[in-house]
Amino acid sequence: MHEVTMPKLSLTMETGKIVRWLKKEGDKVEKGEPILEIETEKVTVEVEAPASGILHKILAKEGEDVPIQKTIAIIREPGEEIPEEVAAPPVEAKKPEVVAVTEKPLERIKASPLAKRLAKEYGVDLTKIKGTGPGGRIVKEDVLRAVEEAKAAAVTVTPTPTPVTVEKAKVVPLTSMRKTIGRRMAQSLQTAPQLTITMEVDMSEAVKFREQITSVTEKKLNLRVTYTDIIVKAVAKALKEFPFINSRLEGDQLKLLEEVNVGVATAVEDGLVVPVVKNADKKSLIEVASEIRSLVEKARQGKLSIEDVSGGTFTVTNLGMYGVDVFTPIINPPESAILGVGRIVEKPVVINGQITIRPLTVLSLTFDHRVTDGAQAAVFLQRVKDLLEKPALLFIE
Amino acid sequence: MGKKTIAYIDAIREALREEMLRDPKVIVIGEDVGLGQGAFTVTKGLYQEFGKDRVIDTPISEESIIGACVGAAMAGLRPVAEIMFNPFMALVMDPLINHASCYKYVSGGQVKVPMVIRTLVCQGRGAGHDHAPFYASWFMHVPYIRVIVPSTPYDAKGLLKTAIRDDYPCIFYEHIDFYPRKPNLGEIPEEEYTIPLGKADIKKEGSDVTIVAILTGVKTSLSAAKKLEEDGINVEVVDPRTLAPLDKQTILDSVKKTGRLVIVETDFKTAGVGAEIAAIVAEEAMEYLDAPIKRVATADIPISFTNEKYILPNEEAIIKAVKDIC
């Protein structure tokens, strides 16, 4: 008999959500074959069978949040008999002391059935509410009060001309991805004094450069090189030259990181993920481009591994395709800076006293003021601009 | 439609008389119902009007009264029996439970047993263990027996007429507190009317807590509701009027609105009327409940000649139960 347990995929992971079982009870499974998908705060990953055999019993339902290391399924060898009590869901009973020490037993929340139903409807977390009913029971009024308070809090942040009544709102519970994005962005803004500087870049050469490369790569490699690819490559090169931007602040120490791992913010159906191109400075433009293509594809399918989204040292976020020119991206902690890319648009510019038309874009660099100052950040941004305006420089090591 | 004011006791007599006039198969039978005019004068005048063949005095033998009713009903009559006090129903169980309730179903409809048993709940008068108890859940338990508990003159007349026309055995409970005329006056239409079985009546609308109350519990609950209003608690009082069939929907709808339920009944608490209603609400409206269901009922002790004021539900107990969960 082999137990399948909820894997611990990262240092901070405490629970994983069962997204989907890929196998049914009674199915034959091969060692290493994916048998279910789980979702952590960061990604959705497939869990492989730890051994070959028959999937005897599934102990955790789809949608359930399961603590790490907890048994979620049992695989038996063909012909092996498994006593019913072993396959019964609460496996904890078998290891009483260990559980008592390591896990705090979940306290039952005292709430009326009506309060529970309303909490579900309004997406209210009952563990965060104080009950005022007999014996501290959470009752309807407590849930409605929490909804009102949440509404009031929301209204102070974004005042709206007409009062919004919660009763008329459609309530959408946040996905774990949304909660993670919210938490990390709030953490970033609360801890890092950050500001954004912008710089206009003439993309004439980059446009030509891209056309030349793409005409070849499209035929030979079936690969279109995008402006994002070129910008990631340029940024990686600049980061190598400006290590204080490629850094992480830990307490009173600034760690200048050796690796240049550039994250590419990627919009997915229900949010945003940041897959990372590792060692982007050491890779060729074509390598960077094809890696980004495959990461984006994985992101859209929700198949990014923890590895794919870890270890970033800088992030590039491109809103150009949505017609955005300038914005103030928020640093993706624990990184020290992030580069926002605007749309490329033809504009009249004055060069040598002549008005000419040039494709321009605006780069928006947000940096952590604890790490560096405006002048140094501007020099870094100037370097990125330089590389984009003279793309041939990308080939000088 | 014209209206008139009538006392509860007169509403019952009016129902009996109207049905006897309407249908010659309707007969009245029981101890002292004829020349004796009924122990509490409910059947006063009927003997004189309809004669000894249709208003029949019997010996003191409850089982033979009901046995005779079952036979008469099977032969085509529509007997209305009087069992003077509710606990005496223990004596009629065999003909009622094992025969009358089943025949229409088990004969495939060939035989029907249309009969009404009027019986009196004599609580609050020191009448003791064998006169005072109110046993309703005994009959709710048996399929195809109708259990009718009217709390107003309007309900009493309308429901008794329907019961007499119904093809199944009906137990029709009257309460001694309803017999004095002055405190039990109510409006009814001048014209003939009936009330369908299985249709509850909301005696008072409210939003904070539902009280399901029967018989005298309705009146007590309404007066408790008035006092609770002063404390800002808005009570809805639902009177099922018939316990079998039971209007589950009205009860469930009310509980879904208020989120709280108190059941007021003067039968014994254990396995009583409220137990069934509470079970239905727990089964079908659990996620609407904001508090535990409360039952205000008679304590599980034999009723003696002196203990009623301590064990019967009263206004104070209802107020306490409501406040416990509001």
XYZ file of C-alpha atoms in Angstrom:
723
model
C 0.000 0.000 0.000
C 1.280 3.459 -0.893
C -0.066 6.698 0.464
C -0.309 9.772 -1.744
C 0.174 12.866 0.393
C -0.346 16.565 -0.236
C 3.130 17.661 -1.340
C 4.902 20.657 0.142
C 5.891 22.639 -2.924
C 7.386 25.696 -1.352
C 8.733 26.833 1.982
C 5.610 28.780 2.805
C 3.030 26.295 1.550
C 0.654 25.129 4.264
C -2.286 23.776 2.318
C -3.060 22.802 -1.224
C -6.397 22.786 -2.960
C -7.462 19.721 -4.913
C -8.377 21.094 -8.328
C -9.155 17.920 -10.197
C -8.576 14.210 -9.934
C -7.195 12.919 -13.205
C -7.804 9.307 -12.136
C -10.794 7.588 -10.581
C -10.859 5.015 -7.819
C -10.063 1.673 -9.372
C -7.934 3.160 -12.178
C -4.524 1.713 -12.906
C -1.717 4.204 -12.324
C 1.945 4.144 -13.281
C 4.656 5.556 -11.069
C 5.362 9.120 -12.206
C 2.049 9.466 -13.988
C 0.031 12.589 -13.055
C -2.975 11.547 -10.983
C -4.355 14.865 -9.794
C -3.970 18.623 -10.035
C -3.508 20.802 -7.005
C -3.511 24.549 -6.652
C -1.270 26.459 -4.282
C -1.205 30.186 -3.759
C 1.139 30.446 -6.685
C 0.336 27.873 -9.312
C -1.562 24.810 -10.367
C 0.609 21.700 -10.551
C 0.129 18.048 -11.314
C 0.891 15.494 -8.634
C 2.436 12.257 -9.806
C 1.756 8.769 -8.546
C 4.487 7.791 -6.048
C 4.183 4.149 -7.095
C 2.512 1.962 -9.701
C -0.653 0.108 -8.803
C -4.339 0.734 -8.544
C -5.821 3.960 -7.203
C -7.661 2.336 -4.321
C -9.269 5.227 -2.502
C -9.495 8.988 -2.934
C -9.594 10.676 0.463
C -9.890 14.338 -0.484
C -12.569 15.768 -2.720
C -12.122 18.274 -5.533
C -12.203 21.808 -4.196
C -11.028 20.727 -0.746
C -8.109 22.505 0.945
C -5.793 19.905 2.399
C -2.869 20.480 4.782
C 0.539 19.441 3.442
C 1.681 15.881 4.197
C -1.900 14.742 4.750
C -2.835 11.539 2.944
C -5.108 12.301 0.006
C -5.206 8.918 -1.715
C -4.131 5.318 -1.380
C -2.556 3.241 -4.118
C -2.592 -0.516 -3.726
C -0.662 -3.195 -5.491
C -2.795 -5.351 -7.776
C -4.344 -8.086 -5.641
C -3.487 -6.391 -2.352
C -6.279 -6.338 0.232
C -6.692 -3.114 2.151
C -8.713 -3.145 5.364
C -11.642 -0.736 5.207
C -10.560 1.283 8.254
C -7.220 2.106 6.619
C -8.971 3.560 3.628
C -11.421 5.552 5.693
C -10.974 9.327 5.423
C -9.817 10.560 8.852
C -6.334 9.095 8.840
C -5.216 11.356 11.676
C -6.480 8.961 14.297
C -3.523 6.728 13.544
C -0.937 9.243 14.716
C -2.497 11.035 17.634
C 0.466 12.560 19.466
C 2.282 13.868 16.434
C -0.817 15.620 15.231
C -1.501 17.113 18.624
C 1.953 18.648 18.762
C 2.394 19.861 15.231
C -1.106 20.878 14.260
C -3.455 22.909 16.334
C -6.772 21.081 16.140
C -9.190 23.185 14.151
C -11.590 24.925 16.472
C -15.190 24.448 15.503
C -16.766 27.734 14.565
C -20.033 28.251 16.381
C -22.380 29.756 13.851
C -26.075 29.337 13.164
C -26.982 27.502 9.974
C -28.430 30.749 8.620
C -25.228 32.638 9.440
C -23.211 29.961 7.654
C -25.381 30.166 4.573
C -25.190 33.979 4.470
C -21.427 33.924 5.029
C -21.082 31.666 2.017
C -23.363 33.879 -0.056
C -21.500 37.076 0.804
C -18.037 35.510 0.845
C -17.499 36.352 4.502
C -14.811 34.480 6.455
C -16.522 33.208 9.607
C -13.220 32.751 11.411
C -12.799 36.523 11.369
C -16.164 37.338 12.911
C -17.035 37.628 16.577
C -20.336 35.998 17.441
C -22.820 37.891 19.586
C -25.430 35.151 19.902
C -25.855 32.901 22.951
C -22.551 31.230 23.838
C -20.702 33.400 21.312
C -22.575 31.879 18.399
C -22.253 33.783 15.131
C -25.772 34.754 14.043
C -27.254 36.423 10.984
C -26.722 39.933 12.339
C -23.006 39.326 12.879
C -22.539 38.270 9.263
C -24.563 41.195 7.940
C -22.586 43.577 10.132
C -19.335 42.182 8.730
C -20.674 42.708 5.222
C -21.612 46.301 6.101
C -18.192 46.958 7.603
C -16.438 45.549 4.576
C -18.609 47.753 2.423
C -17.813 50.820 4.539
C -14.096 50.042 4.349
C -14.293 49.663 0.592
C -16.143 52.932 0.271
C -13.492 54.930 2.158
C -10.785 53.681 -0.172
C -12.650 54.350 -3.388
C -15.364 56.908 -2.790
C -18.174 56.533 -5.273
C -20.677 59.238 -6.146
C -23.697 57.060 -5.424
C -23.858 54.918 -2.302
C -23.461 51.260 -3.171
C -25.767 48.939 -1.312
C -24.322 45.514 -0.727
C -27.734 43.954 -1.158
C -27.673 44.822 -4.834
C -24.098 43.726 -5.474
C -23.217 40.409 -7.001
C -20.760 38.851 -4.589
C -17.715 37.156 -6.080
C -15.502 35.254 -3.640
C -11.821 35.904 -4.340
C -9.833 33.094 -5.879
C -6.617 32.164 -4.152
C -4.761 33.845 -7.015
C -6.595 37.132 -6.475
C -5.962 36.960 -2.754
C -2.275 36.349 -3.380
C -1.993 39.221 -5.846
C -3.795 41.509 -3.421
C -1.669 40.507 -0.471
C 1.627 40.801 -2.315
C 0.817 44.141 -3.921
C -0.378 45.587 -0.613
C 2.768 44.282 1.059
C 4.882 45.899 -1.643
C 3.248 49.300 -1.315
C 3.237 49.170 2.482
C 6.899 48.236 2.869
C 8.746 49.775 -0.063
C 8.809 53.538 -0.644
C 8.560 53.335 -4.386
C 8.349 55.829 -7.177
C 8.161 55.728 -10.930
C 10.254 57.573 -13.480
C 9.464 57.531 -17.175
C 11.545 57.933 -20.298
C 10.620 58.138 -23.973
C 12.411 55.735 -26.299
C 12.718 55.989 -30.057
C 11.930 52.485 -31.281
C 12.823 53.039 -34.964
C 15.850 50.769 -34.866
C 14.163 48.202 -32.666
C 11.268 48.017 -35.120
C 13.612 47.422 -38.037
C 15.688 45.006 -35.990
C 12.624 43.001 -35.037
C 11.382 42.866 -38.627
C 14.732 41.550 -39.813
C 14.988 38.886 -37.130
C 11.398 37.809 -37.352
C 11.532 37.353 -41.111
C 14.156 34.694 -40.459
C 12.958 33.141 -37.209
C 9.407 32.811 -38.438
C 10.489 30.655 -41.347
C 13.226 28.721 -39.617
C 11.947 28.393 -36.069
C 8.277 29.242 -36.374
C 8.979 31.928 -33.800
C 7.925 35.566 -33.828
C 10.192 37.736 -31.776
C 8.174 40.320 -29.868
C 9.099 43.721 -28.473
C 8.741 42.220 -25.023
C 11.440 39.673 -25.902
C 13.766 42.419 -27.087
C 13.045 44.530 -24.010
C 13.637 41.559 -21.683
C 16.949 40.928 -23.378
C 17.916 44.615 -23.157
C 16.854 44.801 -19.518
C 18.836 41.658 -18.679
C 21.950 43.149 -20.206
C 21.470 46.441 -18.363
C 20.799 44.679 -15.074
C 24.110 42.880 -15.309
C 25.759 46.292 -15.587
C 23.699 47.872 -12.763
C 23.718 45.264 -9.999
C 22.052 47.522 -7.415
C 18.860 47.363 -9.457
C 19.164 43.566 -9.676
C 19.042 43.258 -5.914
C 17.102 42.265 -2.870
C 16.873 44.260 0.348
C 17.038 42.083 3.459
C 16.900 44.102 6.654
C 19.885 46.443 6.577
C 21.641 44.536 3.831
C 21.297 44.928 0.124
C 22.014 41.680 -1.691
C 23.353 42.251 -5.178
C 22.227 39.144 -6.982
C 24.475 37.289 -9.358
C 21.729 35.726 -11.389
C 19.642 37.899 -13.647
C 16.203 36.302 -13.715
C 13.630 38.442 -15.480
C 9.954 37.861 -14.731
C 7.397 38.603 -17.418
C 4.030 39.676 -16.047
C 1.430 37.650 -17.905
C -2.293 38.203 -17.812
C -4.276 34.996 -17.435
C -8.011 34.473 -17.349
C -8.482 35.072 -13.632
C -5.502 37.230 -12.798
C -1.830 37.638 -13.304
C 1.205 35.379 -13.074
C 4.879 36.188 -13.443
C 6.862 33.360 -15.043
C 10.608 33.933 -14.884
C 13.254 33.716 -17.607
C 16.255 32.429 -15.664
C 19.696 33.801 -16.492
C 18.226 35.978 -19.205
C 21.539 37.843 -19.524
C 23.309 34.638 -20.551
C 20.711 33.576 -23.093
C 20.487 34.657 -26.697
C 17.553 36.723 -27.862
C 16.141 33.687 -29.659
C 16.456 31.584 -26.519
C 14.783 34.289 -24.472
C 11.985 34.599 -27.030
C 11.248 30.901 -27.268
C 11.392 30.518 -23.494
C 8.924 33.353 -23.011
C 6.591 31.793 -25.611
C 6.575 28.482 -23.787
C 6.160 30.095 -20.336
C 3.238 32.202 -21.520
C 1.597 29.152 -23.052
C 1.999 27.256 -19.766
C 0.626 30.240 -17.869
C -2.503 30.387 -20.048
C -3.072 26.671 -19.442
C -2.427 27.029 -15.718
C 0.468 24.594 -15.962
C 3.312 26.695 -14.563
C 5.445 24.861 -12.034
C 6.677 26.432 -8.826
C 10.080 26.487 -10.466
C 8.715 28.534 -13.391
C 7.508 31.350 -11.144
C 10.290 31.415 -8.555
C 13.588 33.230 -8.315
C 12.789 36.420 -10.196
C 15.142 39.358 -9.646
C 13.349 41.960 -11.807
C 10.022 42.127 -13.610
C 8.940 43.482 -16.977
C 5.287 44.300 -17.467
C 3.956 45.346 -20.848
C 0.586 47.086 -21.192
C 1.371 48.477 -24.658
C -1.038 46.128 -26.376
C -3.847 47.681 -24.330
C -2.998 51.197 -25.516
C -1.351 52.255 -22.257
C 1.480 54.777 -22.533
C 2.600 55.496 -18.993
C 1.777 53.733 -15.734
C 3.167 53.134 -12.280
C 3.798 49.413 -11.899
C 4.109 48.069 -8.358
C 7.333 46.296 -7.441
C 6.984 42.523 -7.235
C 8.541 41.811 -3.820
C 11.257 40.990 -2.869
C 12.595 42.547 -6.068
C 13.869 46.129 -6.090
C 12.443 47.443 -9.338
C 9.992 46.797 -12.147
C 9.827 48.104 -15.700
C 6.536 49.049 -17.311
C 6.375 49.116 -21.103
C 3.890 51.292 -22.971
C 2.562 51.097 -26.520
C 4.694 51.844 -29.531
C 3.088 54.668 -31.447
C 4.265 56.889 -34.293
C 4.652 60.518 -33.296
C 6.171 63.643 -34.754
C 9.553 64.329 -33.191
C 12.132 67.006 -33.809
C 15.534 65.677 -34.813
C 18.275 68.083 -35.880
C 15.711 70.846 -36.291
C 13.481 68.710 -38.521
C 10.084 67.310 -37.682
C 10.006 63.646 -38.500
C 7.757 60.751 -37.636
C 9.177 58.119 -35.335
C 7.754 55.100 -33.502
C 8.023 55.956 -29.822
C 7.353 54.167 -26.586
C 7.544 55.175 -22.954
C 9.296 53.079 -20.318
C 8.074 53.424 -16.727
C 10.572 52.298 -14.125
C 9.376 51.869 -10.554
C 12.168 51.434 -8.027
C 12.552 51.018 -4.287
C 13.873 54.284 -2.909
C 15.523 52.440 -0.034
C 17.751 50.736 -2.586
C 18.669 53.568 -4.891
C 17.820 57.125 -5.850
C 16.305 58.822 -8.842
C 19.592 59.780 -10.494
C 21.005 56.224 -10.462
C 17.691 54.733 -11.520
C 17.611 57.217 -14.396
C 21.071 56.119 -15.513
C 19.887 52.501 -15.579
C 16.808 53.466 -17.535
C 18.967 55.521 -19.899
C 21.004 52.389 -20.541
C 17.903 50.352 -21.396
C 16.801 53.154 -23.713
C 20.215 53.139 -25.319
C 20.121 49.397 -25.964
C 16.675 49.648 -27.530
C 17.607 52.579 -29.724
C 20.796 50.781 -30.865
C 19.846 47.105 -30.751
C 23.187 46.073 -32.249
C 24.645 46.804 -28.801
C 22.752 43.773 -27.518
C 25.328 41.613 -29.240
C 28.325 43.126 -27.494
C 29.155 40.980 -24.494
C -70.728 39.271 2.448
C -72.452 39.861 5.745
C -70.669 39.164 9.014
C -71.929 38.160 12.405
C -70.397 37.749 15.809
C -70.630 34.302 17.336
C -69.204 32.452 20.337
C -66.958 29.432 19.783
C -69.435 27.006 21.351
C -72.285 28.332 19.212
C -70.143 28.155 16.078
C -69.712 24.427 16.663
C -73.430 23.895 17.222
C -74.176 25.919 14.103
C -71.824 23.731 12.063
C -73.493 20.557 13.383
C -76.980 21.870 12.699
C -76.194 23.138 9.216
C -74.616 19.848 8.222
C -77.537 17.853 9.687
C -79.947 20.012 7.700
C -77.881 19.663 4.559
C -77.305 15.904 4.722
C -79.742 13.470 6.380
C -76.903 10.946 6.750
C -75.219 13.109 9.407
C -75.945 11.871 12.937
C -74.728 12.947 16.378
C -73.890 10.271 18.942
C -72.393 10.235 22.434
C -72.936 10.397 26.173
C -75.670 12.887 27.082
C -75.624 14.553 23.672
C -79.391 14.236 23.238
C -81.728 14.858 26.139
C -78.734 15.935 28.239
C -77.879 18.579 25.580
C -74.196 17.651 25.837
C -72.151 17.929 29.032
C -71.261 21.516 28.105
C -74.448 22.266 26.108
C -72.706 22.096 22.757
C -75.479 19.946 21.245
C -78.310 21.862 22.912
C -81.520 21.767 20.873
C -80.386 19.238 18.285
C -82.366 16.367 19.850
C -85.507 18.451 19.784
C -84.938 19.470 16.184
C -83.708 16.223 14.629
C -85.119 13.522 16.915
C -83.758 10.462 18.657
C -82.772 8.658 15.485
C -80.259 11.308 14.533
C -79.142 12.490 17.978
C -78.327 9.338 19.898
C -77.606 9.051 23.620
C -75.303 6.177 24.510
C -74.188 4.305 27.593
C -70.874 5.273 29.179
C -68.748 3.120 26.901
C -66.416 4.977 24.603
C -65.285 1.928 22.688
C -68.849 1.000 21.820
C -69.632 4.575 20.734
C -66.746 4.588 18.292
C -67.304 0.971 17.297
C -70.893 1.879 16.412
C -69.636 4.912 14.467
C -67.255 2.799 12.407
C -70.052 0.380 11.478
C -72.510 3.187 10.769
C -69.969 5.027 8.633
C -69.175 1.890 6.654
C -72.912 1.449 6.111
C -73.203 4.973 4.692
C -73.909 7.365 7.576
C -71.710 10.296 8.637
C -71.573 10.030 12.419
C -70.283 12.840 14.621
C -69.364 11.321 17.976
C -68.589 13.136 21.188
C -65.901 11.714 23.462
C -66.481 13.856 26.497
C -62.846 14.254 27.549
C -59.750 13.815 25.431
C -57.963 11.200 27.602
C -60.942 8.864 27.119
C -59.695 8.510 23.558
C -57.401 5.834 25.000
C -60.528 3.655 25.162
C -61.333 3.935 21.447
C -57.985 3.080 19.973
C -58.815 -0.296 18.457
C -61.818 0.606 16.312
C -60.245 3.934 15.374
C -56.626 2.991 14.725
C -56.876 -0.593 13.548
C -60.057 -0.274 11.548
C -61.460 3.161 10.763
C -58.190 4.752 9.636
C -57.253 1.925 7.267
C -60.397 0.708 5.559
C -60.654 3.110 2.674
C -57.068 2.466 1.655
C -56.922 -1.287 2.161
C -60.272 -1.871 0.454
C -59.103 0.007 -2.585
C -61.733 2.667 -1.969
C -64.675 0.266 -1.778
C -65.349 1.103 1.874
C -65.023 4.502 3.461
C -65.308 5.496 7.088
C -66.413 9.125 7.240
C -66.708 10.037 10.904
C -65.849 12.856 13.249
C -64.902 12.507 16.894
C -65.344 15.737 18.825
C -63.391 15.617 22.048
C -62.634 18.086 24.809
C -59.274 19.196 26.162
C -60.073 20.106 29.746
C -56.922 21.806 30.923
C -56.559 24.447 33.589
C -59.614 23.364 35.626
C -57.990 20.950 38.056
C -59.714 18.085 36.257
C -56.787 15.765 36.837
C -54.788 13.090 35.152
C -57.615 11.391 33.254
C -59.476 14.510 32.075
C -56.897 17.210 31.485
C -54.155 15.867 29.197
C -54.152 16.816 25.541
C -53.084 13.921 23.358
C -52.753 14.966 19.733
C -49.549 13.360 18.530
C -51.048 9.881 19.170
C -53.252 10.451 16.150
C -50.792 12.462 14.057
C -48.758 9.277 14.103
C -51.452 7.218 12.376
C -51.762 7.618 8.602
C -55.091 8.897 7.264
C -56.475 10.188 10.549
C -57.285 13.893 10.453
C -56.256 15.906 13.496
C -58.069 19.228 13.764
C -57.318 21.911 16.362
C -59.452 25.033 15.833
C -58.622 28.052 17.987
C -61.317 30.541 16.898
C -65.080 30.464 16.261
C -64.405 31.024 12.553
C -61.947 28.121 12.334
C -64.167 25.855 14.480
C -67.235 26.216 12.281
C -65.447 26.095 8.948
C -63.286 23.127 9.860
C -66.062 21.092 11.515
C -68.203 21.368 8.385
C -65.269 20.219 6.248
C -64.542 17.349 8.666
C -68.136 16.097 8.488
C -67.920 16.019 4.679
C -64.495 14.313 4.698
C -64.261 10.579 3.985
C -61.656 9.776 6.659
C -61.869 9.682 10.458
C -61.375 13.167 11.906
C -60.470 13.971 15.499
C -61.810 17.415 16.314
C -60.353 18.942 19.470
C -62.219 21.543 21.475
C -60.741 23.267 24.504
C -62.649 24.032 27.705
C -61.194 27.567 27.708
C -63.048 28.237 24.467
C -66.485 27.367 25.852
C -67.307 30.478 27.924
C -69.074 32.786 25.451
C -67.847 36.230 26.407
C -64.075 35.824 25.915
C -64.568 33.625 22.867
C -66.525 35.739 20.452
C -65.422 35.980 16.865
C -66.648 37.093 13.480
C -67.890 34.659 10.879
C -69.639 35.169 7.539
C -73.456 35.126 7.557
C -73.271 32.844 4.545
C -72.150 29.276 4.543
C -68.390 28.695 4.360
C -65.918 25.875 4.903
C -62.167 25.826 5.559
C -59.991 23.254 3.786
C -57.980 20.832 5.912
C -54.194 21.362 5.786
C -54.272 25.126 5.474
C -52.557 27.067 8.235
C -53.570 30.568 9.221
C -51.145 33.335 10.098
C -52.820 34.856 13.128
C -50.293 37.683 13.339
C -47.608 38.706 10.907
C -44.111 39.418 12.182
C -40.500 39.422 11.152
C -38.239 38.349 14.028
C -39.462 34.980 15.236
C -42.117 32.463 14.226
C -44.369 30.979 16.882
C -46.299 27.946 15.713
C -49.105 27.566 18.237
C -52.194 25.422 18.538
C -55.477 25.634 20.458
C -55.135 27.819 23.567
C -51.457 28.293 22.717
C -52.559 30.636 19.937
C -54.248 33.070 22.314
C -51.393 32.935 24.815
C -48.860 33.461 22.040
C -50.742 36.477 20.709
C -50.754 38.120 24.126
C -47.060 37.236 24.596
C -46.382 38.744 21.171
C -47.982 41.995 22.266
C -45.633 42.195 25.271
C -42.625 41.226 23.187
C -43.480 44.044 20.801
C -42.591 46.443 23.627
C -39.126 44.887 23.687
C -38.805 45.409 19.960
C -39.368 41.769 19.042
C -41.786 41.328 16.187
C -43.452 37.920 16.457
C -45.273 36.029 13.726
C -47.929 33.621 15.027
C -48.822 30.702 12.774
C -51.804 28.503 13.653
C -51.662 25.261 11.666
C -55.383 24.665 12.431
C -54.999 21.037 11.374
C -52.056 18.904 12.497
C -52.853 16.145 10.041
C -52.721 17.073 7.269
C -50.125 19.659 8.286
C -49.483 22.796 6.237
C -45.712 22.462 6.162
C -45.279 25.130 3.527
C -46.727 27.995 5.550
C -44.590 27.017 8.540
C -41.435 26.694 6.433
C -42.071 29.966 4.621
C -42.517 31.754 7.920
C -39.343 30.260 9.403
C -37.438 31.149 6.250
C -38.580 34.723 6.755
C -37.817 35.026 10.470
C -34.969 32.530 10.980
C -36.321 31.508 14.384
C -38.960 29.070 15.601
C -40.795 28.560 18.870
C -43.543 25.937 19.084
C -46.270 26.447 21.650
C -48.389 23.408 22.485
C -50.214 22.240 25.569
C -49.569 18.531 25.040
C -46.658 16.814 26.749
C -43.331 17.854 25.307
C -41.764 14.488 24.557
C -42.746 13.098 21.158
C -45.461 15.720 21.032
C -46.827 17.949 18.291
C -43.800 20.238 18.445
C -41.364 17.371 18.000
C -42.809 16.669 14.558
C -42.866 20.325 13.515
C -39.310 20.854 14.743
C -38.160 17.805 12.807
C -39.769 19.052 9.603
C -38.140 22.468 9.939
C -34.751 20.941 10.758
C -35.073 18.663 7.754
C -36.295 21.191 5.240
C -35.187 24.654 6.374
C -32.033 24.046 8.400
C -29.967 26.638 6.587
C -32.536 29.321 7.352
C -32.368 28.872 11.124
C -30.463 31.491 13.032
C -31.075 29.924 16.435
C -32.096 26.592 17.972
C -35.769 25.618 17.758
C -37.603 26.009 21.083
C -40.630 24.112 22.320
C -42.950 25.444 24.978
C -45.062 22.482 26.071
C -46.507 20.762 29.103
C -43.844 19.258 31.347
C -43.528 15.478 31.124
C -45.367 14.814 34.381
C -48.856 13.367 34.938
C -51.331 16.199 35.349
C -52.682 16.182 38.890
C -55.588 18.116 40.362
C -53.194 20.789 41.579
C -50.077 20.950 39.422
C -51.385 22.518 36.210
C -50.280 26.055 36.964
C -46.719 24.807 37.316
C -46.483 22.574 34.285
C -48.737 24.031 31.599
C -47.212 26.539 29.149
C -48.048 30.137 29.935
C -47.320 33.587 28.597
C -44.213 33.940 30.745
C -42.719 30.710 29.392
C -43.380 31.810 25.824
C -41.737 35.195 26.393
C -38.732 33.506 27.953
C -38.355 31.052 25.072
C -38.551 33.840 22.508
C -36.041 36.000 24.361
C -33.686 33.034 24.723
C -33.267 32.882 20.968
C -33.735 36.504 19.891
